[in-house]
CSV table of C-alpha atoms in Angstrom, one decimal:
chain,number,residue,atom,x,y,z
A,319,MET,CA,-40.4,28.5,26.8
A,320,THR,CA,-41.4,29.5,23.2
A,321,GLN,CA,-38.2,32.0,22.8
A,322,ASP,CA,-35.7,28.9,20.4
A,323,LEU,CA,-32.1,29.9,21.7
A,324,GLY,CA,-30.8,27.4,19.6
A,325,GLY,CA,-27.7,28.3,17.1
A,326,ARG,CA,-27.2,30.6,19.4
A,327,SER,CA,-22.9,31.8,20.5
A,328,ILE,CA,-22.0,32.4,24.1
A,329,ALA,CA,-21.4,36.6,23.8
A,330,GLN,CA,-26.2,36.4,22.3
A,331,LEU,CA,-26.7,34.3,25.2
A,332,SER,CA,-24.4,35.8,27.9
A,333,VAL,CA,-26.0,39.5,26.9
A,334,LEU,CA,-29.4,37.8,27.9
A,335,LEU,CA,-28.5,36.2,31.1
A,336,GLN,CA,-26.4,38.9,32.5
A,337,SER,CA,-29.8,41.1,31.8
A,338,GLY,CA,-31.7,39.3,33.8
A,339,ALA,CA,-33.0,38.5,30.3
A,340,LEU,CA,-32.8,34.7,30.4
A,341,ASP,CA,-33.3,32.4,33.4
A,342,PRO,CA,-30.4,30.4,33.3
A,343,ARG,CA,-32.5,27.7,35.1
A,344,ALA,CA,-34.9,28.2,31.7
A,345,LEU,CA,-31.9,27.8,29.3
A,346,ALA,CA,-31.2,24.5,31.1
A,347,GLU,CA,-33.6,23.0,30.7
A,348,TRP,CA,-34.6,24.3,27.3
A,349,THR,CA,-31.1,23.0,26.6
A,350,LEU,CA,-32.1,19.4,27.9
A,351,GLY,CA,-35.8,19.4,25.7
A,352,ARG,CA,-33.8,19.8,22.6
A,353,ILE,CA,-31.0,17.4,23.2
A,354,LEU,CA,-33.3,14.4,24.2
A,355,ASP,CA,-35.8,15.5,21.4
A,356,HIS,CA,-33.3,15.9,19.2
A,357,ALA,CA,-33.7,13.6,15.9
A,358,ASP,CA,-29.9,12.5,15.6
A,359,GLN,CA,-29.7,10.4,19.3
A,360,ALA,CA,-26.0,9.7,18.5
A,361,ILE,CA,-25.0,13.4,19.4
A,362,PHE,CA,-24.2,12.3,22.8
A,363,THR,CA,-23.3,9.6,24.7
A,364,SER,CA,-24.9,10.5,28.7
A,365,VAL,CA,-27.1,13.8,29.8
A,366,THR,CA,-26.7,14.5,33.0
A,367,PRO,CA,-30.0,16.5,33.8
A,368,GLU,CA,-29.5,16.8,37.1
A,369,ARG,CA,-26.1,18.0,37.6
A,370,ALA,CA,-27.1,20.8,34.9
A,371,ILE,CA,-30.0,21.4,36.9
A,372,ARG,CA,-28.1,22.0,39.9
A,373,GLU,CA,-25.9,24.3,38.3
A,374,ALA,CA,-28.0,26.5,37.1
A,375,GLU,CA,-30.0,26.5,40.2
A,376,ALA,CA,-26.7,28.2,41.6
A,377,SER,CA,-26.3,30.6,38.4
A,378,HIS,CA,-29.4,31.6,39.1
A,379,GLU,CA,-29.0,32.0,42.6
A,380,ARG,CA,-25.7,34.3,41.5
A,381,LEU,CA,-27.1,36.6,38.9
A,382,SER,CA,-30.6,37.4,41.1
A,383,SER,CA,-28.2,38.4,44.2
A,384,GLY,CA,-25.5,40.1,41.9
A,385,GLY,CA,-22.7,37.6,42.2
A,386,SER,CA,-22.0,36.7,38.3
A,387,LEU,CA,-18.7,34.8,38.4
A,388,GLY,CA,-18.4,36.7,34.8
A,389,LEU,CA,-19.2,36.1,31.3
A,390,LEU,CA,-19.6,32.2,30.8
A,391,ASP,CA,-21.8,32.3,34.3
A,392,GLY,CA,-24.9,29.6,33.2
A,393,ILE,CA,-24.0,28.9,29.4
A,394,PRO,CA,-24.3,25.4,28.8
A,395,VAL,CA,-21.2,23.3,28.1
A,396,ALA,CA,-20.9,19.6,26.5
A,397,TRP,CA,-18.0,17.9,26.8
A,398,LYS,CA,-16.1,14.9,24.6
A,399,ASP,CA,-16.8,11.3,25.8
A,400,LEU,CA,-13.1,11.1,26.8
A,401,PHE,CA,-13.2,14.2,30.0
A,402,ALA,CA,-13.8,12.8,33.4
A,403,ILE,CA,-16.9,13.8,35.4
A,404,LYS,CA,-17.9,13.2,38.8
A,405,GLY,CA,-19.5,10.1,39.2
A,406,LEU,CA,-19.6,8.7,35.7
A,407,PRO,CA,-17.0,6.5,34.1
A,408,THR,CA,-15.5,7.7,31.7
A,409,THR,CA,-16.1,5.8,28.2
A,410,ALA,CA,-14.1,7.4,25.2
A,411,GLY,CA,-16.3,6.5,22.6
A,412,SER,CA,-16.1,2.9,23.3
A,413,THR,CA,-18.3,-0.2,25.3
A,414,VAL,CA,-15.4,-1.7,26.8
A,415,LEU,CA,-14.9,1.1,29.8
A,416,LYS,CA,-18.5,1.4,30.9
A,417,SER,CA,-18.1,-1.2,33.8
A,418,HIS,CA,-14.9,1.0,34.8
A,419,PRO,CA,-15.4,2.7,38.0
A,420,ALA,CA,-17.3,6.2,38.1
A,421,ALA,CA,-14.9,9.3,38.4
A,422,SER,CA,-14.5,10.3,42.1
A,423,GLU,CA,-13.6,14.2,40.9
A,424,ASP,CA,-14.2,16.0,37.0
A,425,ALA,CA,-11.3,16.4,34.9
A,426,ALA,CA,-9.4,19.3,35.4
A,427,VAL,CA,-10.1,21.4,33.1
A,428,VAL,CA,-14.2,20.5,33.6
A,429,ALA,CA,-13.9,21.5,37.5
A,430,ALA,CA,-12.6,24.8,35.8
A,431,LEU,CA,-15.0,25.9,33.5
A,432,ALA,CA,-17.6,24.9,36.6
A,433,LYS,CA,-15.8,27.6,38.6
A,434,ALA,CA,-16.9,29.7,35.4
A,435,GLY,CA,-20.2,28.7,36.1
A,436,MET,CA,-20.6,27.2,33.5
A,437,VAL,CA,-23.6,24.3,33.4
A,438,SER,CA,-22.7,21.0,32.3
A,439,VAL,CA,-25.1,19.1,30.6
A,440,GLY,CA,-23.4,16.0,28.8
A,441,ARG,CA,-21.0,14.0,26.9
A,442,VAL,CA,-20.7,13.9,23.7
A,443,ASN,CA,-20.2,11.3,20.9
A,444,MET,CA,-16.1,10.1,19.4
A,445,SER,CA,-13.9,7.8,17.5
A,446,GLU,CA,-13.3,5.2,19.5
A,447,PHE,CA,-10.4,5.9,21.7
A,448,ALA,CA,-9.9,9.4,19.5
A,449,PHE,CA,-8.5,6.8,17.0
A,450,SER,CA,-10.5,8.6,13.3
A,451,GLY,CA,-10.3,11.6,11.9
A,452,LEU,CA,-13.4,10.8,10.3
A,453,GLY,CA,-16.6,10.7,13.3
A,454,LEU,CA,-18.0,6.6,12.5
A,455,ASN,CA,-18.5,4.8,16.2
A,456,PRO,CA,-19.9,1.7,15.0
A,457,HIS,CA,-20.6,2.0,19.3
A,458,HIS,CA,-23.4,4.7,19.6
A,459,GLY,CA,-23.5,5.3,15.8
A,460,THR,CA,-22.1,7.9,13.6
A,461,PRO,CA,-23.9,12.1,14.8
A,462,ARG,CA,-24.8,13.3,10.7
A,463,ASN,CA,-23.2,16.5,9.6
A,464,PRO,CA,-26.4,19.0,10.1
A,465,CYS,CA,-25.1,20.7,7.0
A,466,SER,CA,-26.1,18.3,4.9
A,467,ARG,CA,-28.8,19.2,2.3
A,468,ASP,CA,-28.2,15.7,0.2
A,469,VAL,CA,-27.0,12.7,1.8
A,470,GLU,CA,-25.6,11.6,5.1
A,471,ARG,CA,-22.4,13.1,5.3
A,472,ILE,CA,-19.5,12.9,8.1
A,473,PRO,CA,-18.8,14.8,11.4
A,474,GLY,CA,-15.2,15.0,11.6
A,475,GLY,CA,-13.4,13.6,14.0
A,476,SER,CA,-12.4,12.3,16.6
A,477,SER,CA,-14.9,15.1,18.3
A,478,SER,CA,-17.5,14.0,16.1
A,479,GLY,CA,-20.1,14.9,18.9
A,480,SER,CA,-18.5,18.0,19.9
A,481,GLY,CA,-18.4,19.4,16.2
A,482,VAL,CA,-22.2,18.1,15.3
A,483,ALA,CA,-23.8,19.4,19.2
A,484,VAL,CA,-22.7,23.1,18.2
A,485,ALA,CA,-23.1,23.0,14.6
A,486,ALA,CA,-26.9,22.0,15.5
A,487,GLY,CA,-27.3,24.3,17.6
A,488,LEU,CA,-27.6,22.0,21.1
A,489,VAL,CA,-25.6,24.4,22.8
A,490,PRO,CA,-22.9,26.7,21.9
A,491,VAL,CA,-19.5,25.0,22.9
A,492,SER,CA,-18.3,22.3,23.5
A,493,ILE,CA,-14.8,20.9,25.1
A,494,GLY,CA,-12.7,18.5,22.7
A,495,THR,CA,-9.7,16.5,22.2
A,496,ASP,CA,-7.3,16.9,19.4
A,497,THR,CA,-4.1,14.4,18.5
A,498,GLY,CA,-4.2,15.3,15.0
A,499,GLY,CA,-6.9,17.3,14.0
A,500,SER,CA,-10.0,16.3,15.8
A,501,ILE,CA,-11.0,19.5,17.0
A,502,ARG,CA,-10.1,21.4,13.6
A,503,ILE,CA,-11.6,19.1,11.3
A,504,PRO,CA,-15.1,18.8,12.6
A,505,ALA,CA,-14.6,22.4,13.0
A,506,ALA,CA,-14.0,22.6,9.4
A,507,LEU,CA,-16.4,19.9,7.6
A,508,ASN,CA,-19.4,21.7,10.0
A,509,GLY,CA,-18.8,25.1,9.5
A,510,ILE,CA,-18.0,26.1,13.0
A,511,VAL,CA,-14.8,27.5,15.2
A,512,GLY,CA,-12.3,25.2,16.7
A,513,TYR,CA,-9.3,26.1,18.2
A,514,LYS,CA,-6.8,23.5,19.3
A,515,ALA,CA,-4.3,25.5,21.7
A,516,THR,CA,-0.5,24.6,22.2
A,517,ARG,CA,0.0,21.5,24.0
A,518,GLY,CA,0.3,22.1,27.6
A,519,ARG,CA,-1.5,25.1,27.9
A,520,TYR,CA,-4.2,23.4,29.9
A,521,SER,CA,-4.0,20.8,32.5
A,522,MET,CA,-4.7,17.1,30.9
A,523,HIS,CA,-5.4,15.5,34.4
A,524,GLY,CA,-8.3,13.7,34.4
A,525,VAL,CA,-8.8,13.5,30.2
A,526,PHE,CA,-8.1,9.7,28.7
A,527,PRO,CA,-5.4,9.9,26.4
A,528,LEU,CA,-4.8,8.7,23.1
A,529,ALA,CA,-0.7,9.8,22.4
A,530,LYS,CA,0.6,12.1,25.1
A,531,SER,CA,3.0,13.2,22.9
A,532,LEU,CA,0.3,15.0,20.5
A,533,ASP,CA,-2.5,15.4,23.0
A,534,SER,CA,-4.1,18.8,23.4
A,535,LEU,CA,-7.3,20.5,24.0
A,536,GLY,CA,-9.9,23.1,22.9
A,537,PRO,CA,-13.0,24.4,21.9
A,538,LEU,CA,-15.7,23.9,19.4
A,539,CYS,CA,-17.6,26.4,19.1
A,540,ARG,CA,-19.5,29.3,17.4
A,541,THR,CA,-17.5,32.1,17.3
A,542,VAL,CA,-14.0,33.0,18.4
A,543,GLN,CA,-14.7,35.0,21.3
A,544,ASP,CA,-16.6,32.0,22.1
A,545,ALA,CA,-13.0,30.5,21.8
A,546,VAL,CA,-11.6,33.3,23.7
A,547,TRP,CA,-13.6,33.8,26.9
A,548,THR,CA,-13.6,29.6,26.9
A,549,ASP,CA,-10.0,29.6,27.0
A,550,ALA,CA,-9.4,31.8,29.4
A,551,ALA,CA,-11.7,30.1,31.8
A,552,MET,CA,-10.1,27.0,30.9
A,553,ARG,CA,-7.1,28.5,32.8
A,554,GLY,CA,-8.5,29.5,35.4
A,555,LEU,CA,-7.8,33.0,34.6
A,556,PRO,CA,-10.9,35.4,35.2
A,557,ALA,CA,-10.6,37.5,31.9
A,558,SER,CA,-8.7,36.7,28.7
A,559,GLU,CA,-5.6,38.7,28.1
A,560,VAL,CA,-6.4,38.1,23.7
A,561,ARG,CA,-7.0,41.7,22.1
A,562,ARG,CA,-8.7,41.9,19.0
A,563,GLY,CA,-5.4,42.3,16.9
A,564,ASP,CA,-5.3,44.4,13.2
A,565,LEU,CA,-4.9,42.7,9.6
A,566,GLU,CA,-3.1,45.9,8.8
A,567,GLY,CA,0.9,44.6,7.1
A,568,LEU,CA,-0.4,41.2,9.1
A,569,SER,CA,2.5,38.9,7.0
A,570,ILE,CA,-0.1,35.1,6.5
A,571,VAL,CA,2.1,32.7,5.0
A,572,VAL,CA,1.1,30.3,2.7
A,573,PRO,CA,2.9,26.6,2.3
A,574,SER,CA,3.1,25.2,-1.4
A,575,ASP,CA,4.0,21.9,-0.1
A,576,VAL,CA,2.4,19.0,0.3
A,577,VAL,CA,-1.3,20.7,1.9
A,578,PHE,CA,-3.4,21.8,-1.7
A,579,ASP,CA,-1.7,17.9,-3.0
A,580,GLY,CA,-5.4,16.7,-4.5
A,581,ALA,CA,-8.3,18.9,-2.7
A,582,GLU,CA,-10.7,19.8,-4.2
A,583,ASP,CA,-11.2,22.3,-6.1
A,584,GLY,CA,-14.2,23.8,-4.1
A,585,VAL,CA,-12.1,24.0,-1.5
A,586,VAL,CA,-9.2,25.7,-3.6
A,587,SER,CA,-11.6,28.3,-4.7
A,588,ALA,CA,-13.3,28.9,-0.9
A,589,PHE,CA,-9.8,29.6,0.7
A,590,GLU,CA,-7.9,31.8,-2.3
A,591,GLU,CA,-11.1,34.0,-1.7
A,592,ALA,CA,-11.0,34.4,1.8
A,593,LEU,CA,-7.2,35.3,1.5
A,594,LEU,CA,-7.8,37.5,-1.0
A,595,ARG,CA,-10.6,39.1,0.9
A,596,LEU,CA,-7.8,39.1,3.9
A,597,GLU,CA,-5.6,41.1,1.2
A,598,ARG,CA,-7.9,43.5,0.7
A,599,ALA,CA,-8.1,44.1,4.4
A,600,GLY,CA,-4.5,45.0,4.8
A,601,ALA,CA,-2.8,41.4,5.1
A,602,TRP,CA,0.5,40.4,3.3
A,603,VAL,CA,0.4,37.0,2.0
A,604,ARG,CA,3.5,35.0,0.5
A,605,ARG,CA,3.8,32.0,-0.6
A,606,GLN,CA,6.6,29.9,1.2
A,607,ALA,CA,8.1,26.1,0.5
A,608,PHE,CA,8.0,24.2,3.5
A,609,PRO,CA,9.8,20.6,2.9
A,610,ALA,CA,9.7,20.1,5.9
A,611,PHE,CA,6.6,19.1,5.6
A,612,THR,CA,7.1,16.3,3.1
A,613,HIS,CA,9.7,15.1,5.7
A,614,ILE,CA,6.9,14.4,8.2
A,615,PHE,CA,5.3,12.1,5.9
A,616,GLU,CA,8.8,10.5,4.9
A,617,ILE,CA,9.7,10.2,8.6
A,618,MET,CA,6.4,8.9,9.7
A,619,ALA,CA,6.9,6.3,6.5
A,620,ALA,CA,10.0,5.2,7.3
A,621,HIS,CA,10.1,4.6,11.4
A,622,GLY,CA,5.9,5.0,12.1
A,623,PRO,CA,3.6,7.3,12.9
A,624,LEU,CA,3.9,8.4,16.8
A,625,VAL,CA,0.3,8.7,17.8
A,626,THR,CA,0.4,4.8,16.6
A,627,ALA,CA,2.7,4.0,18.5
A,628,GLU,CA,2.1,5.8,21.5
A,629,ALA,CA,-1.9,3.8,21.3
A,630,PHE,CA,-0.5,0.9,20.7
A,631,ALA,CA,1.6,1.2,24.1
A,632,LEU,CA,-1.9,2.6,26.0
A,633,HIS,CA,-4.1,-0.4,24.5
A,634,ARG,CA,-1.6,-3.1,23.6
A,635,SER,CA,-3.3,-4.9,26.8
A,636,ARG,CA,-6.8,-4.5,25.0
A,637,LEU,CA,-5.3,-5.5,21.9
A,638,GLU,CA,-3.9,-8.9,23.2
A,639,GLY,CA,-7.1,-10.1,25.4
A,640,ALA,CA,-11.3,-10.4,24.9
A,641,ASP,CA,-12.2,-6.3,24.5
A,642,ALA,CA,-10.3,-6.1,21.0
A,643,GLY,CA,-13.3,-8.5,19.6
A,644,LEU,CA,-15.2,-5.2,21.2
A,645,MET,CA,-13.6,-2.8,19.4
A,646,ASP,CA,-15.0,-0.7,16.1
A,647,ARG,CA,-12.4,-3.5,13.8
A,648,ARG,CA,-11.0,-0.3,12.6
A,649,VAL,CA,-9.3,1.8,14.9
A,650,VAL,CA,-8.2,-2.2,16.5
A,651,ALA,CA,-6.2,-2.6,12.9
A,652,ARG,CA,-5.1,0.8,12.9
A,653,ALA,CA,-4.2,0.6,17.0
A,654,ARG,CA,-2.2,-3.2,15.7
A,655,LEU,CA,0.2,-1.3,13.8
A,656,GLY,CA,1.6,0.0,16.1
A,657,GLU,CA,3.9,-3.4,17.4
A,658,LYS,CA,5.4,-3.4,13.8
A,659,ILE,CA,7.3,0.3,15.4
A,660,GLU,CA,10.4,-0.7,17.4
A,661,LEU,CA,12.1,1.6,20.1
A,662,SER,CA,14.7,2.6,17.9
A,663,ASP,CA,12.3,4.1,15.3
A,664,TYR,CA,10.1,5.9,18.3
A,665,ILE,CA,13.3,7.7,19.4
A,666,ALA,CA,14.4,8.1,16.0
A,667,VAL,CA,11.1,10.4,15.4
A,668,LEU,CA,11.1,11.7,18.5
A,669,ALA,CA,14.7,13.4,17.6
A,670,ALA,CA,13.5,14.2,14.0
A,671,ARG,CA,10.5,16.0,15.2
A,672,GLU,CA,12.4,17.9,17.7
A,673,ARG,CA,14.7,19.0,14.5
A,674,LEU,CA,12.1,20.0,12.7
A,675,ILE,CA,10.5,22.2,14.7
A,676,ALA,CA,13.1,24.1,15.0
A,677,GLU,CA,13.4,23.9,11.6
A,678,VAL,CA,10.5,25.3,11.0
A,679,SER,CA,10.2,27.4,13.6
A,680,ALA,CA,13.1,29.4,12.3
A,681,SER,CA,11.9,30.3,8.6
A,682,ILE,CA,8.3,32.1,9.7
A,683,GLY,CA,8.7,35.1,12.1
A,684,PRO,CA,7.6,35.2,14.7
A,685,SER,CA,4.1,37.3,14.5
A,686,GLU,CA,3.8,35.5,11.1
A,687,ILE,CA,0.0,33.3,10.6
A,688,ILE,CA,0.6,30.3,8.5
A,689,ALA,CA,-3.0,29.8,6.4
A,690,TYR,CA,-4.2,26.4,4.4
A,691,PRO,CA,-7.5,24.5,4.3
A,692,THR,CA,-7.9,22.7,7.2
A,693,VAL,CA,-9.1,19.6,5.6
A,694,PRO,CA,-8.7,18.9,2.0
A,695,HIS,CA,-11.7,18.4,0.9
A,696,VAL,CA,-15.8,19.1,1.9
A,697,ALA,CA,-18.0,16.0,4.6
A,698,PRO,CA,-18.3,12.7,2.5
A,699,ALA,CA,-20.9,10.4,2.2
A,700,THR,CA,-21.1,8.3,5.4
A,701,ALA,CA,-22.6,5.1,3.7
A,702,GLN,CA,-19.1,4.4,1.5
A,703,LEU,CA,-16.9,4.9,4.6
A,704,GLU,CA,-18.9,2.5,6.3
A,705,ALA,CA,-19.3,-0.1,4.0
A,706,ASP,CA,-16.0,0.0,2.7
A,707,ASP,CA,-12.4,-0.1,5.1
A,708,ALA,CA,-10.3,0.3,2.8
A,709,LEU,CA,-11.5,3.6,1.2
A,710,PHE,CA,-11.5,4.2,4.9
A,711,VAL,CA,-8.5,4.3,5.7
A,712,GLU,CA,-7.4,5.7,3.2
A,713,MET,CA,-10.4,9.1,3.3
A,714,ASN,CA,-8.8,8.8,6.9
A,715,GLY,CA,-5.4,9.7,5.9
A,716,ARG,CA,-6.4,12.4,3.9
A,717,THR,CA,-8.9,14.3,5.8
A,718,LEU,CA,-5.8,14.0,8.7
A,719,ARG,CA,-3.1,15.5,6.8
A,720,ASN,CA,-3.2,19.1,6.9
A,721,THR,CA,-3.7,19.4,10.7
A,722,SER,CA,-1.6,16.5,11.6
A,723,ILE,CA,1.1,18.5,10.3
A,724,GLY,CA,0.2,21.4,13.1
A,725,ASN,CA,0.5,18.5,15.9
A,726,PHE,CA,3.9,16.9,14.3
A,727,LEU,CA,5.4,20.9,14.6
A,728,ASP,CA,3.3,21.7,18.1
A,729,TRP,CA,1.4,24.5,16.3
A,730,CYS,CA,-1.5,26.2,17.5
A,731,GLY,CA,-4.5,26.7,15.3
A,732,VAL,CA,-7.8,28.2,14.9
A,733,SER,CA,-10.2,26.5,12.0
A,734,LEU,CA,-12.6,29.1,10.7
A,735,PRO,CA,-15.4,28.8,7.5
A,736,CYS,CA,-14.3,30.2,5.0
A,737,GLY,CA,-16.9,29.2,1.8
A,738,THR,CA,-18.7,26.2,0.5
A,739,GLY,CA,-17.3,23.7,-2.2
A,740,GLU,CA,-19.3,20.4,-3.6
A,741,ALA,CA,-22.5,20.5,-2.8
A,742,GLY,CA,-22.9,23.1,-0.2
A,743,MET,CA,-20.6,21.6,2.7
A,744,PRO,CA,-18.4,23.8,4.2
A,745,VAL,CA,-15.2,24.6,4.1
A,746,GLY,CA,-12.3,25.7,6.5
A,747,LEU,CA,-9.2,28.1,6.3
A,748,LEU,CA,-6.7,27.0,9.0
A,749,LEU,CA,-5.0,29.9,11.0
A,750,SER,CA,-1.7,27.9,12.5
A,751,ALA,CA,0.7,30.0,14.7
A,752,LEU,CA,4.3,29.3,16.3
A,753,PRO,CA,4.3,26.7,19.5
A,754,HIS,CA,3.0,29.5,22.7
A,755,HIS,CA,1.8,31.8,19.9
A,756,ASP,CA,-1.8,31.6,21.6
A,757,THR,CA,-2.6,35.0,22.5
A,758,HIS,CA,-1.1,36.2,19.3
A,759,LEU,CA,-3.1,34.0,17.2
A,760,LEU,CA,-6.4,34.6,18.9
A,761,SER,CA,-5.8,38.3,18.3
A,762,VAL,CA,-5.1,37.8,14.7
A,763,ALA,CA,-8.3,35.4,14.4
A,764,LEU,CA,-10.5,37.9,16.2
A,765,ALA,CA,-9.9,40.4,13.9
A,766,ALA,CA,-9.9,37.9,10.6
A,767,GLU,CA,-13.4,35.7,11.3
A,768,ASN,CA,-15.1,38.2,9.8
A,769,VAL,CA,-13.3,38.9,6.6
A,770,VAL,CA,-13.1,34.9,6.2
A,771,ARG,CA,-16.8,34.2,7.2
A,772,ALA,CA,-17.9,36.2,4.7
A,773,GLY,CA,-18.9,34.0,2.0
A,774,CYS,CA,-20.3,31.2,4.3
A,775,ARG,CA,-23.3,30.2,4.4
A,776,GLU,CA,-25.4,29.8,8.2
A,777,VAL,CA,-25.5,25.8,9.4
């Protein structure tokens, strides 16, 4: 095939497939070839050519006979390395699970997208056990941020391979998980769209966990429309109920606490310019203090983070045995901090979380959208973080700070590219909504996307 299909959205590929201008078999073969020939072999942890060709052949038969399953029929998809795929062990970006039994069935959302006709091409890299916002992986290598024009920069994590696979044009969509920002961070740092659903919107069956109180799922893709279609299919729906909203009269709330602390000038400038464009398009912007944001971090400092407590409980036997020597030293060090968290501390955090969710929800109108920078900095260079563990810890906390607020408060969120900062690297604008207001959030994101992205250069 001579046609370059890299960087196409789901919508663009769907037009070609549904019209017969592109055969799903040719698209699958092109995608597999592009993955195998790509200069960065740290993006994928495993490729599934047999499955991809089989699913593409079935799609070809359906489309040829007029029996399309819908707009996603024949579209390639990649999976973060913690989704169960039948016939493969689920390794979660680690080597300690590689000898575990192969999955006997697909994860529920993998099966749901297969029923929509999507073609699974493989699994992508991630921070080991999803326990970092930076995306470094000492076992499979760290995917390179394709937006960088100077030095190698981090992809963001923990869904690092998902962000890079889409930004590099290998697949139009990859499904990730988000416990403290793991979808929205790589989306922001790689200049693409990332949608974190409200926890519980999709089945978690067959998904290797990190912290069940916080874990959520969602797609990383090129457009909000792509996210909307994928969201519906992940829930087993034949079509989405989301309709494009209206920016006229939309109320956008910009927090004045925490989220701009220490933010790079370029990030703040790109965010504020996008905000001005939204105002010119008819949105109303108001600034509001959220003391709860400060309280969240005070509570975690006093009692320990939920994610650390639950990750330690999950991995305790590994951390106490020989497996610890085979794991990323930074993941081990962070997870072991959970040993210091007492049951009373854990219960105190859960109680405070319930109180703060109610407090913040009462201070925001049900149709209001919260907006702030997804990450307060652009993607930093990889080498310095590989070499300096203290810098790694500091940067990891800074990178996760803004997005983790939404996980603690159980918000849904969409990160949109809004411009560039230092070294021409992408900046993300995060739109968030109250728990279970996903339909409204996606509706607003559809309306806002072109306005927000007006200052971006394409990756």
